[in-house]
Amino acid sequence: MDFFITQLINGLKMGSIYALVAIGYSMVYGILRLVNFAHGDLMMIATYGAWMLISFKLPIGVSLGGAIVITVIFAVLMERLAYRPLRKGGSETTLMASLAVSTLLQNIATLIFSPQNQAFKLPDFFSKTYSIKGVQLSMMNIITFAVTIVLLVVISLVIKKTRAGMAMRACSDNMAAAQLMGINVNNIIVFAFSIGGVLAATAGIMYSGSYTSFSPDMGFMIGIKAFVAAVIGGIGSFGGAALGGLVLGLLEMFFAGYLPSSVTSYRTACVFLILIVVLLLKPNGLFGKSDERRS
Amino acid sequence: MKKRILTLALALTMAAATAMTGCGKKDSASSDTINIGTVFNTTGYMAAYEQPAANGFQLAVDEINEAGGISGKKITYTTINAQSDAAQNASATTKLIDVNNAVVVAGVCEANLAITAGTAAQDAGVPFVTVGATLPDIPDRVGDGLYLAPYGDNTQAYALAEYAYNDLGLKTAYVIEDSTSEYTLALSKYFKERFKELGGEIVLEDSYDENGYTDFSASISKVTALDKKPDLLFFSSFTDQAPIMLQQYRAQGLDMPVMSGDGFDSLTIAEIAGKDANNVYYSTHVNLDADSDVVTKFKAAYKEKYSTEPENAFAALGYDSAYLIKYAIENYIDGDITSDSIKEAIGKVTGFEGVTGTISYENGSHVPTKSVSINKFENGEVVFLKNVG
Amino acid sequence: MKGTLKNNSIFKFIIVVLLPVLAVIICHNAMPSYYSMMISLFLINVILTASLNLTNGFTGIFNIGQAGFMAIGAYISSLLTMEPNIKAARISGLPQWIANIHIPFPAAIIIAGVIAMLIAMIIGFPVLRARGDYLSVITLGLVIIIKAVIDNNPQITNGSKGLGGIKGYATLPVIFIVTILVLFILYRIMKSSFGRNMIAIRDDEPAAVSLGINVTRYRLLSFMISAFFGAIGGGLWAHLYKSIAPSFFYFNESFNIVEMSVLGGMATLSGAIPGALIVTFLPQLLANLESGFTIFGATVPPLYGLSNIIMSLIFILVIIFKRTGITGNSDYIVNSMFDKNTYIGLFKKQTWVDMGNIVKSMFSHKKI
């Protein structure tokens, strides 16, 4: 039972990270039909940002806030410089452009810093652990859950209640119609990238915080898995992306926990097998809407 | 339309022309220099290991040239970044040989890439010294021109098993390996082999794939679920995962000794993992804290040139590889310095004192007999324990 | 139209036939093996890219996992051509019946291609129903799955230790001939009714459906053909470099192929040629910038990763300013190569007269 609960906690933690990244993916994809492979690298930017600001001896709150701001700037720049000029092109070219942006960011980080893994130290407060009936729960886990829940609530309110949020949903449903209604699509896209940036930055900091080390290529694989999570959940759907993230995190952990070691080395491969199976059964993902409505 | 096609045609013609101008071999090396080439994967997934190795090699070349060269001949040195890409490792090696007329090529710290590069050198009849790949059967798979500068994984894994069983008195072990790398697989294989031979017991084996693998909780739960905890945790993994693994295993109350190979030789691990890195034993190529002259001199020179301490043992291995070539040429070649004579000379090397220990190629083996240093992390510092072999 | 330079058979012949053949002959005989190795790699890249263009450019599948089929081709063909005793010695636990197989290289790469084709069929059947971008991510997953299978079955593949001791059958002339054959087959496919239907699907899917074209069937077939040639490319790769490992056919390789395809222009077979040319050779030139150099006495330290940065920038800029890639929609190179008029034209008097006029007008500075 302890083993089960431990796996559950681990799965939820991993799932929270996937969920935060997946929501950003999903929002951008929902509007632009762009698989932004560089989205995961925003996690890396946030971590390097936070690490630099912390090394300048700034207070921890300021450092983390600053890192989020830096990441949002990068996210918006990415859209403005690489994706906007390509918006009229096919989704294939933008997909490739995002791969190139990803390579670019990783190599710049390698060039400026170094390819070596570096230590990411948060104050001691974050590394406390509590033992409840034999199950270990770390402060970082608690923070990850709390922050994820708070962010999910806040973002869903923003999307549901604010004008910008409504405009975003309108764009996602039918971009042409939204444009005709006088919505400034460019602003909405920047808005989506910014929210995506905030979520990815938070996920990146929490991820590096709990694993305490980071390197230039840390974001790529998580990014791809988060996209898988978004697709499993049903892309374009906010709740779907969040749930998809959690489902993927849990499945991965139970897979690694309950199966013999000869199979566990298929863990990453298994993520994609799950994707294929889900798409076979439900082509729009578990909670997704049909794409037919979109013109 | 027309313009585009013309441009295209022009580009093609130019490409063909460029290809043709490269035609014809350049003059062979002038006799007062020695052409040495290296292939290092300074970007891509091997960057963390091979940047230091490249730096070490460059440092040694600069020192040698400043001190008058090899047998009075200056080194003409060319290095190429092969970007952790297999095809580029082969073509870079061929380029060094064909275009830069290298008589000996060195570099590469990953076995599969070393085999690809080494095969290209072998085909051209040029010796290849792998700076950091430790898979002991590389020479068998490539041919008579390939030499290892470091010891083989069997040597270090045997030394570890013996140290664990005999010196530390640990009888049961848990082994987890990265299943995607020939290095980690060889390390765990040889460790298990020796540990069982000695009478030890492997209580649990596990594996993971390296793709962004940062969460070991599932594997850890399997260990904590064991009725009788193992005496030793053996992590067959790379530097990247090391601190993550240490922290996560320790956090679940598994504070028995941890052991690993030269992948753990990086002070960053202790830096990141902090107190969780205590009680961690690893084998490595060099004890960088030793007081010996070679080591202090190397560390000082490295620090001066790159304004950082040597990042890991690969810096020292790169440095040693250059001096190994010098040593072989100066001591075992009487006549012309050619690829053939260097190939033979390296095989004869005995008693070359490098930063990473004494290198001798005995009984025709292309894997050197070398001592293994066993080190330990203690409160963020490296503590040297013993030299084996 | 008739009298322009680009339509002149002599010009076409020189550019697309004579120069490449000469380059290959000269490289193979007179030059250091570095150049023949690079040109071999370039040609293999042409095969991989052209085969990818078949799916990516013509059917709306955006496959970014071609390296997976390359891996299948490399492994299967190598296992088939290796000497039984070497195989048995290298791979512990290899079943005897596999060890005993020893067949000639051409047959081996064709078998490898056919197996890749069957695998593509099995995978493609369920997967190709997914929509565009999902499919891309699945094909990326395919690379991961194939690598995991190779890694975890060491009794057949030797696992992550890789396979060495492969015979170097793929020499430059062999690769050149295979490349021409592959391009020719793809050209014939594109010119057939099959190819025309595919183009119809690409240009207007609803219209194609209304004409009774079975879109899924065409997608599946093109995916299979693409896998076949991808595996041929992988087989050649293995027999050129003589050692393979699962990590060689992973993301980097996969993305490289797509990069070549997009850069050269996905919508044409010809695009494979400039795309492969740039991605194969440009990094070689840029690498010189990385190793650190001295200008006017000032030493620039090594800038590791600079060539990757420049390559990605070039890539982004090219697709921003020329979305359809370098060749756009013009299949000039491949068309001229295989159009019989190019060769017939050489023996027509008019062609030589035209060429004479063109040359004259060039020297008189008049517009052609």
mmCIF file of N, CA and C in Angstrom, chain B residues 149-211:
data_model
loop_
_atom_site.group_PDB
_atom_site.id
_atom_site.type_symbol
_atom_site.label_atom_id
_atom_site.label_comp_id
_atom_site.label_asym_id
_atom_site.label_seq_id
_atom_site.Cartn_x
_atom_site.Cartn_y
_atom_site.Cartn_z
ATOM 1 N N ALA B 149 43.501 5.082 -24.284
ATOM 2 C CA ALA B 149 44.335 5.770 -23.302
ATOM 3 C C ALA B 149 43.876 5.442 -21.885
ATOM 4 N N PRO B 150 42.575 5.308 -21.636
ATOM 5 C CA PRO B 150 42.139 4.933 -20.290
ATOM 6 C C PRO B 150 42.151 3.419 -20.125
ATOM 7 N N TYR B 151 41.919 2.957 -18.907
ATOM 8 C CA TYR B 151 41.780 1.523 -18.697
ATOM 9 C C TYR B 151 40.437 1.064 -19.221
ATOM 10 N N GLY B 152 40.249 -0.245 -19.327
ATOM 11 C CA GLY B 152 38.965 -0.778 -19.769
ATOM 12 C C GLY B 152 37.969 -0.844 -18.622
ATOM 13 N N ASP B 153 36.702 -0.919 -18.971
ATOM 14 C CA ASP B 153 35.664 -0.988 -17.944
ATOM 15 C C ASP B 153 35.789 -2.218 -17.073
ATOM 16 N N ASN B 154 36.310 -3.309 -17.658
ATOM 17 C CA ASN B 154 36.467 -4.509 -16.839
ATOM 18 C C ASN B 154 37.410 -4.234 -15.676
ATOM 19 N N THR B 155 38.507 -3.529 -15.957
ATOM 20 C CA THR B 155 39.471 -3.229 -14.900
ATOM 21 C C THR B 155 38.824 -2.443 -13.769
ATOM 22 N N GLN B 156 38.102 -1.366 -14.147
ATOM 23 C CA GLN B 156 37.548 -0.545 -13.070
ATOM 24 C C GLN B 156 36.415 -1.259 -12.339
ATOM 25 N N ALA B 157 35.598 -2.020 -13.078
ATOM 26 C CA ALA B 157 34.490 -2.701 -12.413
ATOM 27 C C ALA B 157 35.010 -3.788 -11.476
ATOM 28 N N TYR B 158 36.060 -4.509 -11.892
ATOM 29 C CA TYR B 158 36.654 -5.529 -11.025
ATOM 30 C C TYR B 158 37.219 -4.878 -9.767
ATOM 31 N N ALA B 159 37.909 -3.747 -9.981
ATOM 32 C CA ALA B 159 38.509 -3.063 -8.832
ATOM 33 C C ALA B 159 37.428 -2.641 -7.844
ATOM 34 N N LEU B 160 36.298 -2.154 -8.402
ATOM 35 C CA LEU B 160 35.205 -1.726 -7.536
ATOM 36 C C LEU B 160 34.618 -2.904 -6.760
ATOM 37 N N ALA B 161 34.384 -4.004 -7.477
ATOM 38 C CA ALA B 161 33.789 -5.164 -6.823
ATOM 39 C C ALA B 161 34.693 -5.651 -5.704
ATOM 40 N N GLU B 162 36.002 -5.682 -6.001
ATOM 41 C CA GLU B 162 36.936 -6.156 -4.977
ATOM 42 C C GLU B 162 36.977 -5.212 -3.785
ATOM 43 N N TYR B 163 36.966 -3.929 -4.080
ATOM 44 C CA TYR B 163 37.002 -2.954 -2.986
ATOM 45 C C TYR B 163 35.752 -3.084 -2.120
ATOM 46 N N ALA B 164 34.617 -3.249 -2.781
ATOM 47 C CA ALA B 164 33.363 -3.357 -2.039
ATOM 48 C C ALA B 164 33.371 -4.599 -1.146
ATOM 49 N N TYR B 165 33.750 -5.731 -1.742
ATOM 50 C CA TYR B 165 33.651 -6.996 -1.013
ATOM 51 C C TYR B 165 34.752 -7.146 0.023
ATOM 52 N N ASN B 166 35.978 -6.874 -0.405
ATOM 53 C CA ASN B 166 37.105 -7.119 0.496
ATOM 54 C C ASN B 166 37.358 -5.979 1.471
ATOM 55 N N ASP B 167 37.453 -4.765 0.962
ATOM 56 C CA ASP B 167 37.848 -3.651 1.832
ATOM 57 C C ASP B 167 36.680 -3.139 2.663
ATOM 58 N N LEU B 168 35.500 -3.031 2.030
ATOM 59 C CA LEU B 168 34.367 -2.481 2.772
ATOM 60 C C LEU B 168 33.537 -3.572 3.431
ATOM 61 N N GLY B 169 33.759 -4.813 3.005
ATOM 62 C CA GLY B 169 33.013 -5.927 3.624
ATOM 63 C C GLY B 169 31.530 -5.934 3.294
ATOM 64 N N LEU B 170 31.158 -5.475 2.102
ATOM 65 C CA LEU B 170 29.742 -5.459 1.730
ATOM 66 C C LEU B 170 29.409 -6.744 0.978
ATOM 67 N N LYS B 171 28.331 -7.400 1.361
ATOM 68 C CA LYS B 171 28.051 -8.725 0.809
ATOM 69 C C LYS B 171 26.875 -8.755 -0.167
ATOM 70 N N THR B 172 25.969 -7.789 -0.052
ATOM 71 C CA THR B 172 24.822 -7.805 -0.967
ATOM 72 C C THR B 172 24.750 -6.471 -1.699
ATOM 73 N N ALA B 173 24.332 -6.537 -2.956
ATOM 74 C CA ALA B 173 24.324 -5.308 -3.748
ATOM 75 C C ALA B 173 23.065 -5.208 -4.589
ATOM 76 N N TYR B 174 22.687 -3.962 -4.822
ATOM 77 C CA TYR B 174 21.588 -3.637 -5.738
ATOM 78 C C TYR B 174 22.214 -2.945 -6.935
ATOM 79 N N VAL B 175 21.828 -3.353 -8.135
ATOM 80 C CA VAL B 175 22.451 -2.762 -9.327
ATOM 81 C C VAL B 175 21.377 -2.146 -10.215
ATOM 82 N N ILE B 176 21.556 -0.883 -10.568
ATOM 83 C CA ILE B 176 20.666 -0.267 -11.558
ATOM 84 C C ILE B 176 21.524 0.267 -12.697
ATOM 85 N N GLU B 177 21.064 0.017 -13.932
ATOM 86 C CA GLU B 177 21.903 0.425 -15.061
ATOM 87 C C GLU B 177 21.102 1.218 -16.087
ATOM 88 N N ASP B 178 21.794 2.113 -16.757
ATOM 89 C CA ASP B 178 21.242 2.837 -17.895
ATOM 90 C C ASP B 178 21.337 1.877 -19.077
ATOM 91 N N SER B 179 20.200 1.444 -19.593
ATOM 92 C CA SER B 179 20.241 0.374 -20.592
ATOM 93 C C SER B 179 20.556 0.881 -21.994
ATOM 94 N N THR B 180 20.785 2.173 -22.152
ATOM 95 C CA THR B 180 20.969 2.681 -23.508
ATOM 96 C C THR B 180 22.426 2.977 -23.838
ATOM 97 N N SER B 181 23.333 2.654 -22.930
ATOM 98 C CA SER B 181 24.714 2.987 -23.212
ATOM 99 C C SER B 181 25.613 1.769 -23.028
ATOM 100 N N GLU B 182 26.506 1.578 -23.961
ATOM 101 C CA GLU B 182 27.385 0.428 -23.867
ATOM 102 C C GLU B 182 28.318 0.567 -22.669
ATOM 103 N N TYR B 183 28.615 1.799 -22.262
ATOM 104 C CA TYR B 183 29.485 2.014 -21.113
ATOM 105 C C TYR B 183 28.833 1.512 -19.825
ATOM 106 N N THR B 184 27.612 1.959 -19.594
ATOM 107 C CA THR B 184 26.939 1.583 -18.358
ATOM 108 C C THR B 184 26.639 0.085 -18.327
ATOM 109 N N LEU B 185 26.317 -0.468 -19.487
ATOM 110 C CA LEU B 185 26.030 -1.904 -19.523
ATOM 111 C C LEU B 185 27.275 -2.715 -19.201
ATOM 112 N N ALA B 186 28.408 -2.313 -19.775
ATOM 113 C CA ALA B 186 29.653 -3.038 -19.528
ATOM 114 C C ALA B 186 30.039 -2.912 -18.065
ATOM 115 N N LEU B 187 29.912 -1.719 -17.539
ATOM 116 C CA LEU B 187 30.312 -1.489 -16.150
ATOM 117 C C LEU B 187 29.524 -2.402 -15.207
ATOM 118 N N SER B 188 28.203 -2.444 -15.369
ATOM 119 C CA SER B 188 27.413 -3.255 -14.447
ATOM 120 C C SER B 188 27.661 -4.740 -14.687
ATOM 121 N N LYS B 189 27.854 -5.086 -15.952
ATOM 122 C CA LYS B 189 28.085 -6.503 -16.260
ATOM 123 C C LYS B 189 29.348 -7.015 -15.557
ATOM 124 N N TYR B 190 30.441 -6.273 -15.712
ATOM 125 C CA TYR B 190 31.699 -6.721 -15.110
ATOM 126 C C TYR B 190 31.639 -6.651 -13.589
ATOM 127 N N PHE B 191 30.921 -5.640 -13.069
ATOM 128 C CA PHE B 191 30.811 -5.544 -11.614
ATOM 129 C C PHE B 191 30.083 -6.764 -11.059
ATOM 130 N N LYS B 192 28.934 -7.089 -11.672
ATOM 131 C CA LYS B 192 28.139 -8.217 -11.183
ATOM 132 C C LYS B 192 28.951 -9.510 -11.257
ATOM 133 N N GLU B 193 29.644 -9.665 -12.387
ATOM 134 C CA GLU B 193 30.447 -10.867 -12.614
ATOM 135 C C GLU B 193 31.432 -11.081 -11.466
ATOM 136 N N ARG B 194 32.202 -10.021 -11.174
ATOM 137 C CA ARG B 194 33.258 -10.124 -10.164
ATOM 138 C C ARG B 194 32.684 -10.242 -8.756
ATOM 139 N N PHE B 195 31.630 -9.467 -8.518
ATOM 140 C CA PHE B 195 31.043 -9.439 -7.173
ATOM 141 C C PHE B 195 30.507 -10.825 -6.822
ATOM 142 N N LYS B 196 29.879 -11.484 -7.808
ATOM 143 C CA LYS B 196 29.349 -12.822 -7.548
ATOM 144 C C LYS B 196 30.484 -13.832 -7.381
ATOM 145 N N GLU B 197 31.521 -13.676 -8.191
ATOM 146 C CA GLU B 197 32.686 -14.566 -8.084
ATOM 147 C C GLU B 197 33.266 -14.536 -6.676
ATOM 148 N N LEU B 198 33.296 -13.317 -6.115
ATOM 149 C CA LEU B 198 33.889 -13.152 -4.795
ATOM 150 C C LEU B 198 33.000 -13.744 -3.705
ATOM 151 N N GLY B 199 31.741 -14.005 -4.029
ATOM 152 C CA GLY B 199 30.833 -14.564 -3.035
ATOM 153 C C GLY B 199 29.707 -13.612 -2.669
ATOM 154 N N GLY B 200 29.661 -12.479 -3.296
ATOM 155 C CA GLY B 200 28.596 -11.517 -2.995
ATOM 156 C C GLY B 200 27.292 -11.903 -3.670
ATOM 157 N N GLU B 201 26.237 -11.224 -3.297
ATOM 158 C CA GLU B 201 24.934 -11.549 -3.853
ATOM 159 C C GLU B 201 24.303 -10.278 -4.436
ATOM 160 N N ILE B 202 23.754 -10.399 -5.645
ATOM 161 C CA ILE B 202 23.044 -9.270 -6.228
ATOM 162 C C ILE B 202 21.566 -9.463 -5.884
ATOM 163 N N VAL B 203 21.028 -8.598 -5.034
ATOM 164 C CA VAL B 203 19.676 -8.841 -4.547
ATOM 165 C C VAL B 203 18.594 -8.308 -5.473
ATOM 166 N N LEU B 204 18.923 -7.268 -6.242
ATOM 167 C CA LEU B 204 17.915 -6.713 -7.145
ATOM 168 C C LEU B 204 18.606 -5.994 -8.303
ATOM 169 N N GLU B 205 18.066 -6.196 -9.495
ATOM 170 C CA GLU B 205 18.616 -5.486 -10.652
ATOM 171 C C GLU B 205 17.510 -4.653 -11.277
ATOM 172 N N ASP B 206 17.878 -3.506 -11.776
ATOM 173 C CA ASP B 206 16.870 -2.639 -12.401
ATOM 174 C C ASP B 206 17.536 -1.896 -13.559
ATOM 175 N N SER B 207 16.724 -1.320 -14.428
ATOM 176 C CA SER B 207 17.309 -0.569 -15.535
ATOM 177 C C SER B 207 16.425 0.620 -15.867
ATOM 178 N N TYR B 208 16.976 1.561 -16.563
ATOM 179 C CA TYR B 208 16.189 2.710 -17.015
ATOM 180 C C TYR B 208 16.740 3.156 -18.358
ATOM 181 N N ASP B 209 15.928 3.928 -19.099
ATOM 182 C CA ASP B 209 16.438 4.478 -20.360
ATOM 183 C C ASP B 209 16.722 5.956 -20.151
ATOM 184 N N GLU B 210 17.732 6.445 -20.836
ATOM 185 C CA GLU B 210 18.263 7.739 -20.443
ATOM 186 C C GLU B 210 17.424 8.937 -20.855
ATOM 187 N N ASN B 211 16.455 8.757 -21.747
ATOM 188 C CA ASN B 211 15.738 9.901 -22.302
ATOM 189 C C ASN B 211 15.142 10.837 -21.254
#
